[in-house]
Coordinates of C-alpha atoms and ligand atoms in Angstrom, one line a residue:
X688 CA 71.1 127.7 117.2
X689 CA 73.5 127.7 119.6
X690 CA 76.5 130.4 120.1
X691 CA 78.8 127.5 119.0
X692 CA 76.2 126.1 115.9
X693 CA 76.8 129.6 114.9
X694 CA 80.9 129.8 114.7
X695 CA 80.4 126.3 113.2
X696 CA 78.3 127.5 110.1
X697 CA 80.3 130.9 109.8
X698 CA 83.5 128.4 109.4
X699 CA 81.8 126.4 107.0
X700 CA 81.1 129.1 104.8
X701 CA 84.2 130.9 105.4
X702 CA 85.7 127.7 104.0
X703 CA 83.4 127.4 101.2
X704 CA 83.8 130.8 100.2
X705 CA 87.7 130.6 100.5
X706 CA 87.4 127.5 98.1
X707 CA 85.7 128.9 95.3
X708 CA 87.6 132.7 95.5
X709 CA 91.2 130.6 95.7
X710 CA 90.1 127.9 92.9
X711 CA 90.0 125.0 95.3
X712 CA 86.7 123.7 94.9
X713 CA 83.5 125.3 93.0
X714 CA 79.9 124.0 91.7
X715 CA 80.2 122.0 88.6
X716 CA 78.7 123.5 85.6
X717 CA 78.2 126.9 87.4
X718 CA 77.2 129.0 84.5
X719 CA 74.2 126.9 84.2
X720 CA 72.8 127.9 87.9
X721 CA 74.8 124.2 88.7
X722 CA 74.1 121.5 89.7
X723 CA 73.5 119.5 92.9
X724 CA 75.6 117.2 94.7
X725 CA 78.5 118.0 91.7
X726 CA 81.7 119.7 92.7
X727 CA 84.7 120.7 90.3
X728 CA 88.4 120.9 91.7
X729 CA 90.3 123.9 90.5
X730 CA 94.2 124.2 90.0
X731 CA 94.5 124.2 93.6
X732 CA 91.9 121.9 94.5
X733 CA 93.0 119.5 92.1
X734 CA 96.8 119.5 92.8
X735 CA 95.7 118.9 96.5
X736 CA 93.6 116.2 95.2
X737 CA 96.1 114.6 93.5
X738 CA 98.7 115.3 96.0
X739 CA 96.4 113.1 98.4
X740 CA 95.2 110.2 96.0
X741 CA 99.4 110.1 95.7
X742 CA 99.9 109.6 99.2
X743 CA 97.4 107.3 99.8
X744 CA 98.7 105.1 96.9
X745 CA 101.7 105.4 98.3
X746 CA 101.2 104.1 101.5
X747 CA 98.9 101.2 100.3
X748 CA 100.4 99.8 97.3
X749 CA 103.6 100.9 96.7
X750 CA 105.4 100.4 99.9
X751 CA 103.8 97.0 100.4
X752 CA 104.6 93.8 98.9
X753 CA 101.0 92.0 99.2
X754 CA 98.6 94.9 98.2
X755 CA 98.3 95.4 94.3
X756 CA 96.6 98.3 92.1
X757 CA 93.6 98.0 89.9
X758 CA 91.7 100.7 87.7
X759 CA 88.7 99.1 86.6
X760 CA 85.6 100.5 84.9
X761 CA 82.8 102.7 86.4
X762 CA 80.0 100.8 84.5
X763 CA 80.1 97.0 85.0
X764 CA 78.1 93.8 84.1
X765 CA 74.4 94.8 86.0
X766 CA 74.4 91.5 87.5
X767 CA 77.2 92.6 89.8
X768 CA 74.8 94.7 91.5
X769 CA 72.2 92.1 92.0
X770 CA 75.0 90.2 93.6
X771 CA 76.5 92.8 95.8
X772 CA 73.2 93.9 96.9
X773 CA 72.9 97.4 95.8
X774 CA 70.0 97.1 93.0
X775 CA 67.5 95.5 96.1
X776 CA 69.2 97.2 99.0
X777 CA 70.9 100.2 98.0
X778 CA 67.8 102.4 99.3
X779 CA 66.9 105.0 101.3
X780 CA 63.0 105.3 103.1
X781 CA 61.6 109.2 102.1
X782 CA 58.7 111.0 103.2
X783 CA 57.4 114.1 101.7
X784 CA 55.6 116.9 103.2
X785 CA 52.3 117.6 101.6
X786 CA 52.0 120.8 102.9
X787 CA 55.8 122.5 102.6
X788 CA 56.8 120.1 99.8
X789 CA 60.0 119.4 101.6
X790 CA 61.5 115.8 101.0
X791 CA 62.9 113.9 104.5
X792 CA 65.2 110.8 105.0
X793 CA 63.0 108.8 107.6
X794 CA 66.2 107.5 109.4
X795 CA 67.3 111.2 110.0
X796 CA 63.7 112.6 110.7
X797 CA 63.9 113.5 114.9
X798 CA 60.2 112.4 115.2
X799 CA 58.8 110.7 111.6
X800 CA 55.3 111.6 112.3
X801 CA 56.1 115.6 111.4
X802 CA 57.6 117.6 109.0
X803 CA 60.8 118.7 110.3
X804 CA 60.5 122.1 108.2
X805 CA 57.1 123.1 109.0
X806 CA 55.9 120.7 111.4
X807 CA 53.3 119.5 109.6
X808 CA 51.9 116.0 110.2
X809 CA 50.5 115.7 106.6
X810 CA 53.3 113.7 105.5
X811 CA 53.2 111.0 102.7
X812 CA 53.6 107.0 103.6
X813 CA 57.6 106.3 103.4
X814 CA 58.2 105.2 100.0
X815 CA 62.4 103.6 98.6
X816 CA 64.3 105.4 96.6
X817 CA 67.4 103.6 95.2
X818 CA 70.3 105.4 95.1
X819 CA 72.3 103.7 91.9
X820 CA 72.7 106.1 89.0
X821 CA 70.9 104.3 85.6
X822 CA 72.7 104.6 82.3
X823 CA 72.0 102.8 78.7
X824 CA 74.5 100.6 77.1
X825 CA 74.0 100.4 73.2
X826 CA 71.8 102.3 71.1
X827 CA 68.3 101.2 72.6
X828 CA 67.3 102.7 76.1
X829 CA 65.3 99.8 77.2
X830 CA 65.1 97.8 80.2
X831 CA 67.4 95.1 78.7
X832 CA 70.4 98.2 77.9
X833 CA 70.3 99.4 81.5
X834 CA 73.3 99.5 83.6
X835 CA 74.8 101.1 86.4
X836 CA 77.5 103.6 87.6
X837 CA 79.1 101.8 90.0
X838 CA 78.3 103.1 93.9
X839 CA 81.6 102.1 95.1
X840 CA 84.8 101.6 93.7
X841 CA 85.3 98.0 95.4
X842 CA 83.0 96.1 93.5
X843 CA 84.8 95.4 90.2
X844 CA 88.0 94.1 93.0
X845 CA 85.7 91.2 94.1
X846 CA 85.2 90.4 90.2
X847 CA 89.0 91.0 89.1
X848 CA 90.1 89.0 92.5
X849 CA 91.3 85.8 90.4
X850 CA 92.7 87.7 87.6
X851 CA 94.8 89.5 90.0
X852 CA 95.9 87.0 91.6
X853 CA 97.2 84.8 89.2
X854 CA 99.1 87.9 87.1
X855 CA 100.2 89.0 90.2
X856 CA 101.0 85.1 91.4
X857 CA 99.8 86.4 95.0
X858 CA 99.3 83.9 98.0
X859 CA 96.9 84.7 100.6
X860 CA 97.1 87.2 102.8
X861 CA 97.0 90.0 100.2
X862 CA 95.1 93.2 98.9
X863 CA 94.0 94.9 96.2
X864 CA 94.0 99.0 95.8
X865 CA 91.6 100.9 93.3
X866 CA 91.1 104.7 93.7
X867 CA 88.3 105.5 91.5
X868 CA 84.9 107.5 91.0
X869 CA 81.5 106.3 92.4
X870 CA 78.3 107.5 92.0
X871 CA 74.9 107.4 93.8
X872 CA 71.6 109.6 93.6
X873 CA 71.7 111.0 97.3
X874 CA 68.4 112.7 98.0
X875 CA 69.6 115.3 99.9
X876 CA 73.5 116.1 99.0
X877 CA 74.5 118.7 101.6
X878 CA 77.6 120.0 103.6
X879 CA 79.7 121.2 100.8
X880 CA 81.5 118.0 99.6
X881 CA 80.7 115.6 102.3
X882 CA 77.4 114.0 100.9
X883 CA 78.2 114.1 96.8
X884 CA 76.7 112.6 94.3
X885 CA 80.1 111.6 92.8
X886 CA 82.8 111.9 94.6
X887 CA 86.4 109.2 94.5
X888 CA 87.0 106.7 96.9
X889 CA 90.4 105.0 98.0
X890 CA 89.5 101.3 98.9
X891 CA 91.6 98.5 99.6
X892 CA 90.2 95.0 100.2
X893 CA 92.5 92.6 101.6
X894 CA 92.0 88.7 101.3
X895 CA 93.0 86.3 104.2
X896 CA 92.4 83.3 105.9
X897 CA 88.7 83.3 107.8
X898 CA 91.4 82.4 110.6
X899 CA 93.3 84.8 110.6
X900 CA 90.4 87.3 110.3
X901 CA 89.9 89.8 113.3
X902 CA 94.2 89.6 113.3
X903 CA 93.8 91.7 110.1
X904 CA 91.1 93.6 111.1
X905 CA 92.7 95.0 114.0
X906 CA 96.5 95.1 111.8
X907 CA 94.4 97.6 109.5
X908 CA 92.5 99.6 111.7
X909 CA 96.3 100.3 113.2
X910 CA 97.8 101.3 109.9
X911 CA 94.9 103.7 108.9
X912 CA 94.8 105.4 112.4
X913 CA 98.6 105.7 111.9
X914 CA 98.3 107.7 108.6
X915 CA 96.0 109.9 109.8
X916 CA 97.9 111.0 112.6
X917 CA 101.7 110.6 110.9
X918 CA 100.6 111.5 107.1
X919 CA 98.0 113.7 107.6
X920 CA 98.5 115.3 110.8
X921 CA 95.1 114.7 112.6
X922 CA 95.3 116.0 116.4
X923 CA 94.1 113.4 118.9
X924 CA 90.7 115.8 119.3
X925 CA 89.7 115.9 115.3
X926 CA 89.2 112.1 115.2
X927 CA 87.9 109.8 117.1
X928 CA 86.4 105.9 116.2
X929 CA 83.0 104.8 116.3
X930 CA 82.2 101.5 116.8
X931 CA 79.8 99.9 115.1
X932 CA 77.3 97.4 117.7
X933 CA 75.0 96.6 114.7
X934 CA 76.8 94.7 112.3
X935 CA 75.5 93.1 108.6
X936 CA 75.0 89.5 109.0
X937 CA 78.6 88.7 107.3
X938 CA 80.3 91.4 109.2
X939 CA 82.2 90.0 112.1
X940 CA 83.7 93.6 113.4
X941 CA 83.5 97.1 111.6
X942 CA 84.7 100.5 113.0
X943 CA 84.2 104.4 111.3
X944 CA 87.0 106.5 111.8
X945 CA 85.0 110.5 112.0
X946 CA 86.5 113.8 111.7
X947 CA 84.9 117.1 113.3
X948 CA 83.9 119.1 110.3
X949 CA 82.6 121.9 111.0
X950 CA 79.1 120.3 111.5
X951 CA 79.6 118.1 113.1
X952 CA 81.2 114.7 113.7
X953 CA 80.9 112.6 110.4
X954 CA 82.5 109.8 109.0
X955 CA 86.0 109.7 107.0
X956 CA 86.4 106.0 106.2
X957 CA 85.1 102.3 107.6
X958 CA 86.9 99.4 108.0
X959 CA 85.0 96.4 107.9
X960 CA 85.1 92.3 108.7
X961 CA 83.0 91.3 105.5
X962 CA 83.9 87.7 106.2
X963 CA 83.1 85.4 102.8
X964 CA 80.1 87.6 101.7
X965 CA 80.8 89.7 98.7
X966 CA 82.9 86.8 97.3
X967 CA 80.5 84.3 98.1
X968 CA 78.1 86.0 96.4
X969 CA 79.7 86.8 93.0
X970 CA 80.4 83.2 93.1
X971 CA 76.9 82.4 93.0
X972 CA 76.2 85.1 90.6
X973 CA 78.4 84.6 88.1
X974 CA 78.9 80.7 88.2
X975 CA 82.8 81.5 88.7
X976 CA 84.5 79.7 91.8
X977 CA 86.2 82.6 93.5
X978 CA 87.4 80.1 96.1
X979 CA 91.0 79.8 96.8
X980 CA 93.4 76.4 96.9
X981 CA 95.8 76.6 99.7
X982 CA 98.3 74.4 98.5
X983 CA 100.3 74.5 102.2
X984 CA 97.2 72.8 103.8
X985 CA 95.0 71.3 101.0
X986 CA 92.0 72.7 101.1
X987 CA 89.9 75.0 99.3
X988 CA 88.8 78.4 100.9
X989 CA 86.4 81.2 100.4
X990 CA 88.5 83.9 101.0
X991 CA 87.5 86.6 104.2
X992 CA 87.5 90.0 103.4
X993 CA 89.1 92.8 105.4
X994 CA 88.0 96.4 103.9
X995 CA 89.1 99.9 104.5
X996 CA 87.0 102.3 102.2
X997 CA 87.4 106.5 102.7
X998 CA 86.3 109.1 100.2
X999 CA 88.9 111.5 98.5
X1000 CA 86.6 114.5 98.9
X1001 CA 85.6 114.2 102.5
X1002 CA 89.6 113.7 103.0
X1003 CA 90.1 117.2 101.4
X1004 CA 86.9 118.7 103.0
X1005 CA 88.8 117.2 106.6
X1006 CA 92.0 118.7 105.7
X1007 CA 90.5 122.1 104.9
X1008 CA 88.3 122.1 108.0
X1009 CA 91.2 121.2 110.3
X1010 CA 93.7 123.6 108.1
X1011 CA 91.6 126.9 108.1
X1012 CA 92.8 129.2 110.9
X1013 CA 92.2 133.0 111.4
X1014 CA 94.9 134.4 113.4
X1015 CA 95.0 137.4 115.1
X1016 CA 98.5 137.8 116.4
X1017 CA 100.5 137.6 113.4
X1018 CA 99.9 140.5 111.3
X1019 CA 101.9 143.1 113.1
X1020 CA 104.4 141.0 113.2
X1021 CA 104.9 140.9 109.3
X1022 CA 104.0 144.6 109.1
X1023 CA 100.4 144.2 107.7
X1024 CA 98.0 146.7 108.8
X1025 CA 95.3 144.5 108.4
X1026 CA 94.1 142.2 111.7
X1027 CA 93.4 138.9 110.4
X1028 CA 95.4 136.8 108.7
X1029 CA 93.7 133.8 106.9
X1030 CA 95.8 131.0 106.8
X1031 CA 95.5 127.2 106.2
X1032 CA 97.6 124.9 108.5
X1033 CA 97.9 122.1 105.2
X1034 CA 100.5 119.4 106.1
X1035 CA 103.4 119.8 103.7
X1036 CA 102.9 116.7 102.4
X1037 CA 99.5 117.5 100.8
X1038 CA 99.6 121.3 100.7
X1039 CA 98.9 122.7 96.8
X1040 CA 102.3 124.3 96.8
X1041 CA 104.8 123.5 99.2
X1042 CA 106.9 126.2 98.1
X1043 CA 106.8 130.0 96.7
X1044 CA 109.9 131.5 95.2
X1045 CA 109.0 135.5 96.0
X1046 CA 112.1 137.9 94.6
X1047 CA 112.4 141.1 96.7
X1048 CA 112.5 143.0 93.1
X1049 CA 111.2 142.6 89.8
X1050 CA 114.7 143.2 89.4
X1051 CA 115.7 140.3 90.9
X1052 CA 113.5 138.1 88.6
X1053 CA 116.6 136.4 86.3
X1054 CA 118.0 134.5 89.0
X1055 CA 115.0 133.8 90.9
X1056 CA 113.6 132.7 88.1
X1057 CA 115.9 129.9 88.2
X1058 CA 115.8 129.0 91.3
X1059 CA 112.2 128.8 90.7
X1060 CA 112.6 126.1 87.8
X1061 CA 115.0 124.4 89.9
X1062 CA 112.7 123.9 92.8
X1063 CA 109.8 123.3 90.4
X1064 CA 111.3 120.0 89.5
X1065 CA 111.4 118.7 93.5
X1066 CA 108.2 120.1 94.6
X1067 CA 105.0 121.6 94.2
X1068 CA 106.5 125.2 93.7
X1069 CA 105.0 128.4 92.6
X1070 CA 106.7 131.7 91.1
X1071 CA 105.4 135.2 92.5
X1072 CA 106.8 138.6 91.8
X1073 CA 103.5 140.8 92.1
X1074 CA 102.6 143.1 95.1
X1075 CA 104.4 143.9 98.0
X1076 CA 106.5 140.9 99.8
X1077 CA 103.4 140.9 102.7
X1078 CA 100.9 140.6 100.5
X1079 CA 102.6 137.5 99.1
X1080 CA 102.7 135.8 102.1
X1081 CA 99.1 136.6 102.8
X1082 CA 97.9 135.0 99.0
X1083 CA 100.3 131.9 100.5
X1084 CA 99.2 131.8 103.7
X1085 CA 95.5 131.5 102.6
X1086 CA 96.5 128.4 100.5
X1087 CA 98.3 126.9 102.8
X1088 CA 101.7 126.9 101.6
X1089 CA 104.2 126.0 104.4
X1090 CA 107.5 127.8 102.6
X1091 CA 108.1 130.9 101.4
X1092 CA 111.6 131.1 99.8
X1093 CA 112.6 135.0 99.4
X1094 CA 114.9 135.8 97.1
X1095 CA 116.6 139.5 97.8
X1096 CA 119.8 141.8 96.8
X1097 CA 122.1 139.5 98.8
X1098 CA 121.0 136.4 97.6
X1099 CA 123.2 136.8 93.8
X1100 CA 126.2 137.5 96.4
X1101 CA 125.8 135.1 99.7
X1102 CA 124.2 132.7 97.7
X1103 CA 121.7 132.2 100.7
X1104 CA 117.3 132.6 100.4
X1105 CA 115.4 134.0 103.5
X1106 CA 113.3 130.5 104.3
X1107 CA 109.6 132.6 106.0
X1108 CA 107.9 129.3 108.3
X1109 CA 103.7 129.9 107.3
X1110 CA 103.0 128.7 111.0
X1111 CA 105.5 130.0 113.2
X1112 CA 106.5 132.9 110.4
X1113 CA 110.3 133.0 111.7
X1114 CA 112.7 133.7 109.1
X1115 CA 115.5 131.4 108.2
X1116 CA 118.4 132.3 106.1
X1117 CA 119.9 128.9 104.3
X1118 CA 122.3 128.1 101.8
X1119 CA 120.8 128.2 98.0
X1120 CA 122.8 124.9 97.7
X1121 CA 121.2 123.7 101.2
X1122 CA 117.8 124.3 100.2
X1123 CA 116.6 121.4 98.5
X1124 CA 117.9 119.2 101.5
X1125 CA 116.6 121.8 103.9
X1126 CA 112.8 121.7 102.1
X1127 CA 112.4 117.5 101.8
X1128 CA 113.3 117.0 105.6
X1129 CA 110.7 119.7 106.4
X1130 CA 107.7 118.4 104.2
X1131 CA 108.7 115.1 105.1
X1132 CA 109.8 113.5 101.8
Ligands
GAP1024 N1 82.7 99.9 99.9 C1 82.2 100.4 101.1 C2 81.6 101.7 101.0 O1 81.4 102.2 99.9 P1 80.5 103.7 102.4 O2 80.5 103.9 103.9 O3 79.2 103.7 101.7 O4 81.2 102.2 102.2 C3 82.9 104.7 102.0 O5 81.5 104.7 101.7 C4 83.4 106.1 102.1 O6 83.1 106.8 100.9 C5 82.7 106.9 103.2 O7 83.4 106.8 104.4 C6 82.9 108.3 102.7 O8 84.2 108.8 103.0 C7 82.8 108.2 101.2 N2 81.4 108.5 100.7 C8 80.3 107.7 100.8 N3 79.3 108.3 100.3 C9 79.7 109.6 99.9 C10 79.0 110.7 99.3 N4 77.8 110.7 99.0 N5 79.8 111.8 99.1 C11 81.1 111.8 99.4 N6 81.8 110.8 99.9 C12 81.1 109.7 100.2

């Protein structure tokens, strides 16, 4: 391992271990040893969650005209998945090592003839494993009750895509939004959060003229670079796009937009061409005509599909690995006699509490009480009177909160709050009847 593999997996634990002690993130069903690939979101975790899943909806329903919403079920006819592919497709190749026992994806294997544990060449032949997650529908666990957790969310929009349009009396171009849980039986879930076997995505597929295709595509691929770097705060060198050469027959043009995590570049979201295939082939599948009558030019279309598609936890995991800073410098400053502080650069927009209310004095806890509530009602706020005022900022800092509102024995009097910055830690003093105004133009709101 290099020096620099070495600061990478210290980060990644650092981060892990700040998750679980600050009730971000934390194994799923713990007291039973837990269980792999499964990841609970604490309070923090899950207001960030939330807070995210919000913005995204946000940005890609609510503020536009021609994208609508579903929430559809997880389990779903099991035809679907003969259609979309997954039940034939959805594999990976494995090998196992007869030796060492250790189980390999081939595609990631550096040389497939050897055991990339022990090095071993007595390797078994490749064999599939599909990755859907099997259920029972009804009270018989036959072949005939099986079904399926869905592996991505984006499926049941294909089926509903005539139902939605015709309630929402949508024209081509337009989209449809679902943020939901998928699930599939990774052989190897690793990296924290990143490979899970159920995790949410945010998907959005939008429905246009074949035409007007690559127009979209590119339209898209804009808008989701623009969020990343506008909503989310991504610096130019934590992202970058890969482009993919090798494209599914249907695919006319498909790019990955990766983060750094902290091992390495991996991918946040795709945005795909899928030309006519997925409704092309639910058409077939189910007998329904999922083609489209434009009325302007009488004809009949099968619609082309533009995609984007990101996972909710690898957003969280991106934030956190771009947020988590140690810094040196600041401590003194703040009159800590400790060295480091831990802190989490959140954007404002997304961070778990975007604003403490700390009174100087437990004596001071009746009015700042109320100032409290009145934020509370505004913004993600949070109330804390215990410890000295440093410590507070340090039990802020490390969750990322960007304001720390102090209330002290002059507040009552000037009716003014010390406004502490978590990056640049300056100290503010504004107006009690400022500070709402003051807070939304800093977060962004
Ligand atoms: N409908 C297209 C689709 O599902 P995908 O590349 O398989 O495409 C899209 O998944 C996004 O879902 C990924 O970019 C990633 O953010 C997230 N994702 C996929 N598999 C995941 C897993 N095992 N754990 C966590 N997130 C995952």
């Amino acid at each position: 391992m290099s020096e620099e593999d070495v600061k990478d997996s210290v980060l990644m634990e650092k981060i892990v271990s700040l998750c679980k002690r600050r009730g971000f993130i934390f194994p799923s069903s713990e007291i039973y040893g837990g269980i792999n690939g499964f990841w609970d979101y604490g309070p923090y975790g899950s207001r960030m969650k939330r807070a995210v899943e919000n913005l995204w909806w946000h940005e890609m329903v609510e503020t536009r005209d021609n994208v609508e919403g579903l929430d559809s079920t997880i389990i779903c006819h099991p035809r679907a998945w003969k259609a979309s592919g997954h039940l034939d497709q959805f594999s990976d190749l494995m090998t196992d090592c007869r030796d060492c026992k250790a189980r390999f994806r081939v595609d990631q294997m550096e040389d497939p003839t050897r055991c990339s544990n022990c090095g071993s060449k007595n390797l078994t032949e490749p064999r599939e494993f599909n990755l859907m997650m099997k259920t029972f529908v009804g009270p018989v666990f036959d072949e005939e009750h099986t079904a399926w957790l869905r592996a991505e969310s984006c499926q049941p929009i294909f089926m509903d895509f005539q139902s939605v349009r015709v309630a929402a009396r949508q024209k081509l171009p337009f989209g449809i939004a679902q943020i939901g849980k998928a699930f599939r039986n990774e052989i190897n879930p690793r990296n924290f959060t990143f490979r899970s076997r159920e995790f949410t995505q945010m998907e959005m597929e939008f429905f246009c003229d074949g035409e007007q295709g690559m127009e979209w595509f590119e339209y898209w691929k804009e808008q989701r670079i623009r969020y990343y770097r506008e909503k989310l705060g991504f610096k130019d060198d934590f992202f970058r796009i890969y482009v993919h050469e090798k494209l599914a027959h249907y695919a006319k043009a498909a790019i990955d937009i990766e983060v750094k995590f902290p091992f390495g570049w991996g991918e946040l979201e795709g945005v795909h061409h899928r030309g006519t295939w997925d409704l092309t082939r639910h058409s077939e599948f189910s007998g329904e005509d999922l083609q489209y009558m434009d009325h302007d030019n009488g004809r009949r279309i099968m619609p082309t599909v533009i995609e984007t598609s990101v996972g909710l936890d690898r957003t969280i995991l991106a934030l956190l690995s771009s947020a988590y800073d140690e810094d040196t410098a600041a401590t003194a400053k703040e009159g800590m006699d400790e060295d480091v502080r831990v802190v989490l650069h959140l954007p404002p927009l997304v961070a778990p509490v975007q604003v403490a209310v700390l009174p100087l004095s437990k004596k001071l806890s009746e009015n700042a009480e109320k100032l409290y509530a009145d934020l509370n009602r505004h913004f993600r706020a949070e109330y804390d009177v215990t410890g000295s005022i440093g410590k507070r900022y340090r039990r802020q800092d490390e969750i990322g909160t960007p304001f720390c509102v102090t209330f002290d024995f002059d507040s009552a009097g000037d009716n003014a709050v010390t406004v502490r910055n978590r990056d640049t830690m300056e100290q503010e003093r504004v107006s009690i009847d400022q500070l709402r105004n003051y807070l939304e133009e800093a977060i962004g709101i």
